[in-house]
Short mmCIF file of C-alpha atoms in Angstrom, two decimals:
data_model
loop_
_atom_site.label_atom_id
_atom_site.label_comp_id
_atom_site.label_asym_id
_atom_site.label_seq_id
_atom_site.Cartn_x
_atom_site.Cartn_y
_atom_site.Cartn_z
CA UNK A 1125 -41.49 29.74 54.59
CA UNK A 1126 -44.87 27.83 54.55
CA UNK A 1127 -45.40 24.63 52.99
CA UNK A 1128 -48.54 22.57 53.31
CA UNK A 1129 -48.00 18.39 52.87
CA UNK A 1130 -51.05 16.56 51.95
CA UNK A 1131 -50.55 12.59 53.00
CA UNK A 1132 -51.86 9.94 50.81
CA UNK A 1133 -52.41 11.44 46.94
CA UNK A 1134 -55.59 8.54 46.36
CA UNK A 1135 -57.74 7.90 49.32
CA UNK A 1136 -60.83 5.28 48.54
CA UNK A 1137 -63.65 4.58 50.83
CA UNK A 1138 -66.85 3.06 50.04
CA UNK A 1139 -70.69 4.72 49.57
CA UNK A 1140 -71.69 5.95 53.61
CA UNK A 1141 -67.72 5.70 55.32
CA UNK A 1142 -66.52 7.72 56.59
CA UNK A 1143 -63.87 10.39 55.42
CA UNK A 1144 -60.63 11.93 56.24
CA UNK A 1145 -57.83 13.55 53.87
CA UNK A 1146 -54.61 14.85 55.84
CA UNK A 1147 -53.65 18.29 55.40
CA UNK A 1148 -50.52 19.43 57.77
CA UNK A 1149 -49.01 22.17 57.22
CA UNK A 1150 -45.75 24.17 58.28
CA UNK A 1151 -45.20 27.89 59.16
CA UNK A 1152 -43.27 30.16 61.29
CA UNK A 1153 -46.26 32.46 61.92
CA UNK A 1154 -49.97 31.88 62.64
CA UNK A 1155 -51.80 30.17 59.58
CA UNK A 1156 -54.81 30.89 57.39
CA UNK A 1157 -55.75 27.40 56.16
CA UNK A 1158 -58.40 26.64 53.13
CA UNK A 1159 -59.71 23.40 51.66
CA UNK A 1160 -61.27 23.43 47.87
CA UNK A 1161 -62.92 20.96 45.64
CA UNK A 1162 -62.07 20.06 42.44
CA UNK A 1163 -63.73 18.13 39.66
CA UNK A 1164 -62.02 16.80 36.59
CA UNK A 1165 -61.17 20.11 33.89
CA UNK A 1166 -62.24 22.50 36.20
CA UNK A 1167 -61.61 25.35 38.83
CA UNK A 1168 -60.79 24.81 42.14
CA UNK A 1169 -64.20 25.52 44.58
CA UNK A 1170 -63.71 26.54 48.02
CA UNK A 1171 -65.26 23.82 50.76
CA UNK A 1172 -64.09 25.66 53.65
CA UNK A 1173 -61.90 27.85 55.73
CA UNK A 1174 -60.50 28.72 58.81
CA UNK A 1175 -58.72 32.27 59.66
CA UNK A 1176 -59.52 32.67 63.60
CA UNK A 1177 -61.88 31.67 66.19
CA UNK A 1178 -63.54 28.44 66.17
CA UNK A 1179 -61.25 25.62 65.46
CA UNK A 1180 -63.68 23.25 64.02
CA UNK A 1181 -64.89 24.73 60.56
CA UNK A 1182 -68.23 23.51 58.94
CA UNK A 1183 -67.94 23.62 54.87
CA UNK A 1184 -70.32 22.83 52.10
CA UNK A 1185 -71.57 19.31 51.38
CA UNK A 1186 -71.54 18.21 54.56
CA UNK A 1187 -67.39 18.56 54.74
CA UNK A 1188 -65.69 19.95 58.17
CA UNK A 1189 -62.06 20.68 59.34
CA UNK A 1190 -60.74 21.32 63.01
CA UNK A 1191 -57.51 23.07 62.97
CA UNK A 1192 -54.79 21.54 65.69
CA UNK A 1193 -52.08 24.14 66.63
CA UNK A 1194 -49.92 21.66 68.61
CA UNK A 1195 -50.42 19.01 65.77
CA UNK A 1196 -50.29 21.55 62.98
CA UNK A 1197 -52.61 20.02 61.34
CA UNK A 1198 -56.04 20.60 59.42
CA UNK A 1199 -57.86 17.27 58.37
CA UNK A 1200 -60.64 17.10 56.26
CA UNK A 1201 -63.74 14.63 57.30
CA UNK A 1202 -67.13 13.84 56.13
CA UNK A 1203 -69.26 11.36 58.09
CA UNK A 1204 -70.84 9.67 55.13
CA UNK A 1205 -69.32 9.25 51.90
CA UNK A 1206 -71.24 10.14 48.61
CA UNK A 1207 -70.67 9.18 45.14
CA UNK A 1208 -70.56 13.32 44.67
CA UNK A 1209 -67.81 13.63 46.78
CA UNK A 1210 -65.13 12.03 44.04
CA UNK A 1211 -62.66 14.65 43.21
CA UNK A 1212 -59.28 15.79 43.99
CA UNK A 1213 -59.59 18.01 47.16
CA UNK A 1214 -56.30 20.55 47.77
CA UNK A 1215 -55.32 22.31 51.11
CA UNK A 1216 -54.08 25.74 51.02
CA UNK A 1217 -51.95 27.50 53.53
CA UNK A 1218 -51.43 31.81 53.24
CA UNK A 1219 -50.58 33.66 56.36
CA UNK A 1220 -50.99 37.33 57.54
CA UNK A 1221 -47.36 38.76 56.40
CA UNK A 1222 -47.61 37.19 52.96
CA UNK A 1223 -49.75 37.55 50.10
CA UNK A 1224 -49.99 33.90 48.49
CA UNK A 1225 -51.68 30.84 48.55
CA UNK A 1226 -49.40 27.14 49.19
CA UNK A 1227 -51.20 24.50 47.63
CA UNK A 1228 -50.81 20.91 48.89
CA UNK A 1229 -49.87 18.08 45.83
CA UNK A 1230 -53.53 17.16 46.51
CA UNK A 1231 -55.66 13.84 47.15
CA UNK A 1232 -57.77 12.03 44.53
CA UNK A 1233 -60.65 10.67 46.20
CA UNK A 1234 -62.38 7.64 44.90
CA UNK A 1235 -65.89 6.63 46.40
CA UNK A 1236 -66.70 2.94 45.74
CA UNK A 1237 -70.28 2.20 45.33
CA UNK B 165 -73.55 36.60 38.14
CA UNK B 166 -70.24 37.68 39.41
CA UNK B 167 -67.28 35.12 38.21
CA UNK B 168 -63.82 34.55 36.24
CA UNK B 169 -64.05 33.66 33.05
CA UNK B 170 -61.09 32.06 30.94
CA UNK B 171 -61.20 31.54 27.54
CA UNK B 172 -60.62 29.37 25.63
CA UNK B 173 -61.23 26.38 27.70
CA UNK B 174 -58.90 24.46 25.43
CA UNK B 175 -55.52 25.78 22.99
CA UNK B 176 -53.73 24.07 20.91
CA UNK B 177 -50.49 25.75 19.37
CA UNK B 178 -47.15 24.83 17.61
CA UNK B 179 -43.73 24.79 19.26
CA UNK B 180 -41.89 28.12 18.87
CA UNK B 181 -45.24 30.77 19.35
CA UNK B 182 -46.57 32.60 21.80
CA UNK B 183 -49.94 32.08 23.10
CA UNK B 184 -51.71 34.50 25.32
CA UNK B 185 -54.35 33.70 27.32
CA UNK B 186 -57.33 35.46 28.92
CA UNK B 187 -58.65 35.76 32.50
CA UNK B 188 -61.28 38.20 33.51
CA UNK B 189 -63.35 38.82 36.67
CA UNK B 190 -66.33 40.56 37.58
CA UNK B 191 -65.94 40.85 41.52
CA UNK B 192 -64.50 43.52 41.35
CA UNK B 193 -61.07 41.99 43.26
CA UNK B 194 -58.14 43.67 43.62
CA UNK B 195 -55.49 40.58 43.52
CA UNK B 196 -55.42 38.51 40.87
CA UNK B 197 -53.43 35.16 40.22
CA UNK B 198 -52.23 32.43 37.56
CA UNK B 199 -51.22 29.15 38.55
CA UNK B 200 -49.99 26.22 36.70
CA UNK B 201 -51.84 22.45 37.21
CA UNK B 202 -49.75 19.07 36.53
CA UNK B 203 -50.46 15.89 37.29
CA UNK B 204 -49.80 14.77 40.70
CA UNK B 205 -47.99 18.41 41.42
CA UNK B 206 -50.75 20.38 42.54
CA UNK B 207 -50.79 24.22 41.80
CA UNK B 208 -47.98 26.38 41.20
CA UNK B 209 -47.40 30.43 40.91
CA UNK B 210 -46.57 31.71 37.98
CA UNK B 211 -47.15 35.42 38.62
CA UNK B 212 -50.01 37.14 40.45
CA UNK B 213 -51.24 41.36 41.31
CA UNK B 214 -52.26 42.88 44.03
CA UNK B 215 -52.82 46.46 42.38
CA UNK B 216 -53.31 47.62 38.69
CA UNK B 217 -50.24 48.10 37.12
CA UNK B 218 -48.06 46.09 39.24
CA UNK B 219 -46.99 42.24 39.56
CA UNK B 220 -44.98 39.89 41.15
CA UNK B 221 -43.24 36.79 40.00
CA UNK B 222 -44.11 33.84 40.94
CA UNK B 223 -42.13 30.44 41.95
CA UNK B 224 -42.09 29.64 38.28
CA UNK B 225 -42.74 32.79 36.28
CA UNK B 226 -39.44 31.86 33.72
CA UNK B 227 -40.97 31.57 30.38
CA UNK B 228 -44.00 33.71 31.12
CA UNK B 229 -45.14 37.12 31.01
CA UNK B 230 -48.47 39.10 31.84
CA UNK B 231 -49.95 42.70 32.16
CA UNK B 232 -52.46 44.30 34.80
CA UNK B 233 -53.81 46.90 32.53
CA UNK B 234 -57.67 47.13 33.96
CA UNK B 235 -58.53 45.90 37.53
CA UNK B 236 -60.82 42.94 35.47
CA UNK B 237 -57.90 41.54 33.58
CA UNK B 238 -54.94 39.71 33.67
CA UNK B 239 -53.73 37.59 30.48
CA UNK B 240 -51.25 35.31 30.51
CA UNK B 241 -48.28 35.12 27.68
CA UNK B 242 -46.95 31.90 27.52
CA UNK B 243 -43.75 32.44 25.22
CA UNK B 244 -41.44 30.05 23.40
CA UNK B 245 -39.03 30.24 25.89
CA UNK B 246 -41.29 28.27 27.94
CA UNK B 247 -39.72 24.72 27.63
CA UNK B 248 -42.59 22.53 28.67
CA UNK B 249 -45.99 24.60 28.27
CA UNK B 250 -48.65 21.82 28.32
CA UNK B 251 -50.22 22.15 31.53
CA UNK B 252 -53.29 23.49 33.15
CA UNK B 253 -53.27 26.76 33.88
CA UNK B 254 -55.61 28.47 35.84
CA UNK B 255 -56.49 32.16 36.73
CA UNK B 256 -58.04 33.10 40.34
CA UNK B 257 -59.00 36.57 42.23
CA UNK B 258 -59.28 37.39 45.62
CA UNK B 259 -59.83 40.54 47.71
CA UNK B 260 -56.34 42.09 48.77
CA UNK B 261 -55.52 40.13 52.17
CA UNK B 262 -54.61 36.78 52.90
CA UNK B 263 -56.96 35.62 54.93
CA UNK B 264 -59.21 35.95 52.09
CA UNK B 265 -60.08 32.67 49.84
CA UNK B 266 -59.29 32.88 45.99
CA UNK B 267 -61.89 32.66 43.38
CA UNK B 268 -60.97 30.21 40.39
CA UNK B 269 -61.72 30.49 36.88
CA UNK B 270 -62.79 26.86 35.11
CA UNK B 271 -59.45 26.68 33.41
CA UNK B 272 -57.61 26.72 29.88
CA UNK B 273 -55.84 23.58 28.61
CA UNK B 274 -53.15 24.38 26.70
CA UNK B 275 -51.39 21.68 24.32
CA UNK B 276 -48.34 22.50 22.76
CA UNK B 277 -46.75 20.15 19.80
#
């Protein structure tokens, strides 16, 4: 079974920090791993993906993700912080023999001016 | 412009009816999906198709019901045997595949009193 644990549900960080949200995840077979955006009453947007090849995925706004095998992990990071980027932000595991999503509990993020 | 639209954005209904509620796409996907939003419990299953005509429960499909008449659409029946129906619920569409990302609608709020 997959399951995808997202550490820390509010993360805060001033206007220019730097960002991380923790995404690990858990499965018995190789993952397909998805981040997506989402602002208060609405959809979920997708930031960015990885499936194969490159391990460090570039997303929109500025957002990137390297996926770790050994640490099965797939972080989220921005360099600089904008007041944009508050939201709640949800990792998303699938994998090749299954046909659904896992969504993390997700992580509010707060961006202090 | 290609999308998912759910309407309405917000419901209101008594205790004791059924409420359906509408998701529709126009990318021409062939998997389609509704998941339930609460608070601090990111997004669950409730059902989702992969084909016209044919659908799979979910992790919490007990109280719900749905149809995949056309390839666009996939309401959502959200009966009285539902115990706790307020929620979020959102619809989302993919190409068949699971290393493809899901498409979200904006959502439908439904309150139920």
């Amino acid at each position: 079974a997959q399951s995808v644990t997202q550490l820390g549900s509010h993360v805060s960080v001033s206007e220019g920090a730097l960002v991380l949200l923790r995404c690990n995840y858990s499965s018995s077979v190789p993952p397909y791993l998805f981040w997506y955006v989402q602002y208060p009453n609405q959809g979920l947007q997708l930031l960015l993906k990885y499936t194969t090849g490159a391990t460090l995925v570039k997303g929109i706004n500025g957002f990137e993700a390297e996926f770790k095998k050994s640490e099965t992990s797939f972080h989220l990071t921005k360099p600089s912080a904008h007041m944009s980027d508050a939201a709640e932000y949800f990792c998303a595991v699938s994998v090749v023999t299954g046909n659904q999503f896992y969504f993390g509990t997700g992580t509010s993020l707060t961006v202090i001016p | 412009d290609g999308g998912i639209t759910q309407s309405p954005k917000y419901l209101f209904r008594k205790e004791g009816q059924n409420v359906t509620l509408s998701c529709e796409q126009n990318l021409n996907h062939d998997a389609m999906y509704w998941y339930r939003q609460d608070p601090g419990q990111g997004l669950r299953l409730i059902y989702y198709s992969q084909i016209v005509n044919d659908f799979q429960k979910g992790d919490i499909a007990e109280g719900y019901s749905v149809s995949r008449e056309k390839k666009e659409s996939f309401p959502l029946t959200v009966t009285s045997a539902q115990k706790n129906p307020t929620a979020f619920y959102l619809c989302a569409s993919s190409i068949a595949g699971s290393s493809y990302e899901q498409y979200f609608g904006p959502g439908t709020r439904l309150t139920v009193t």
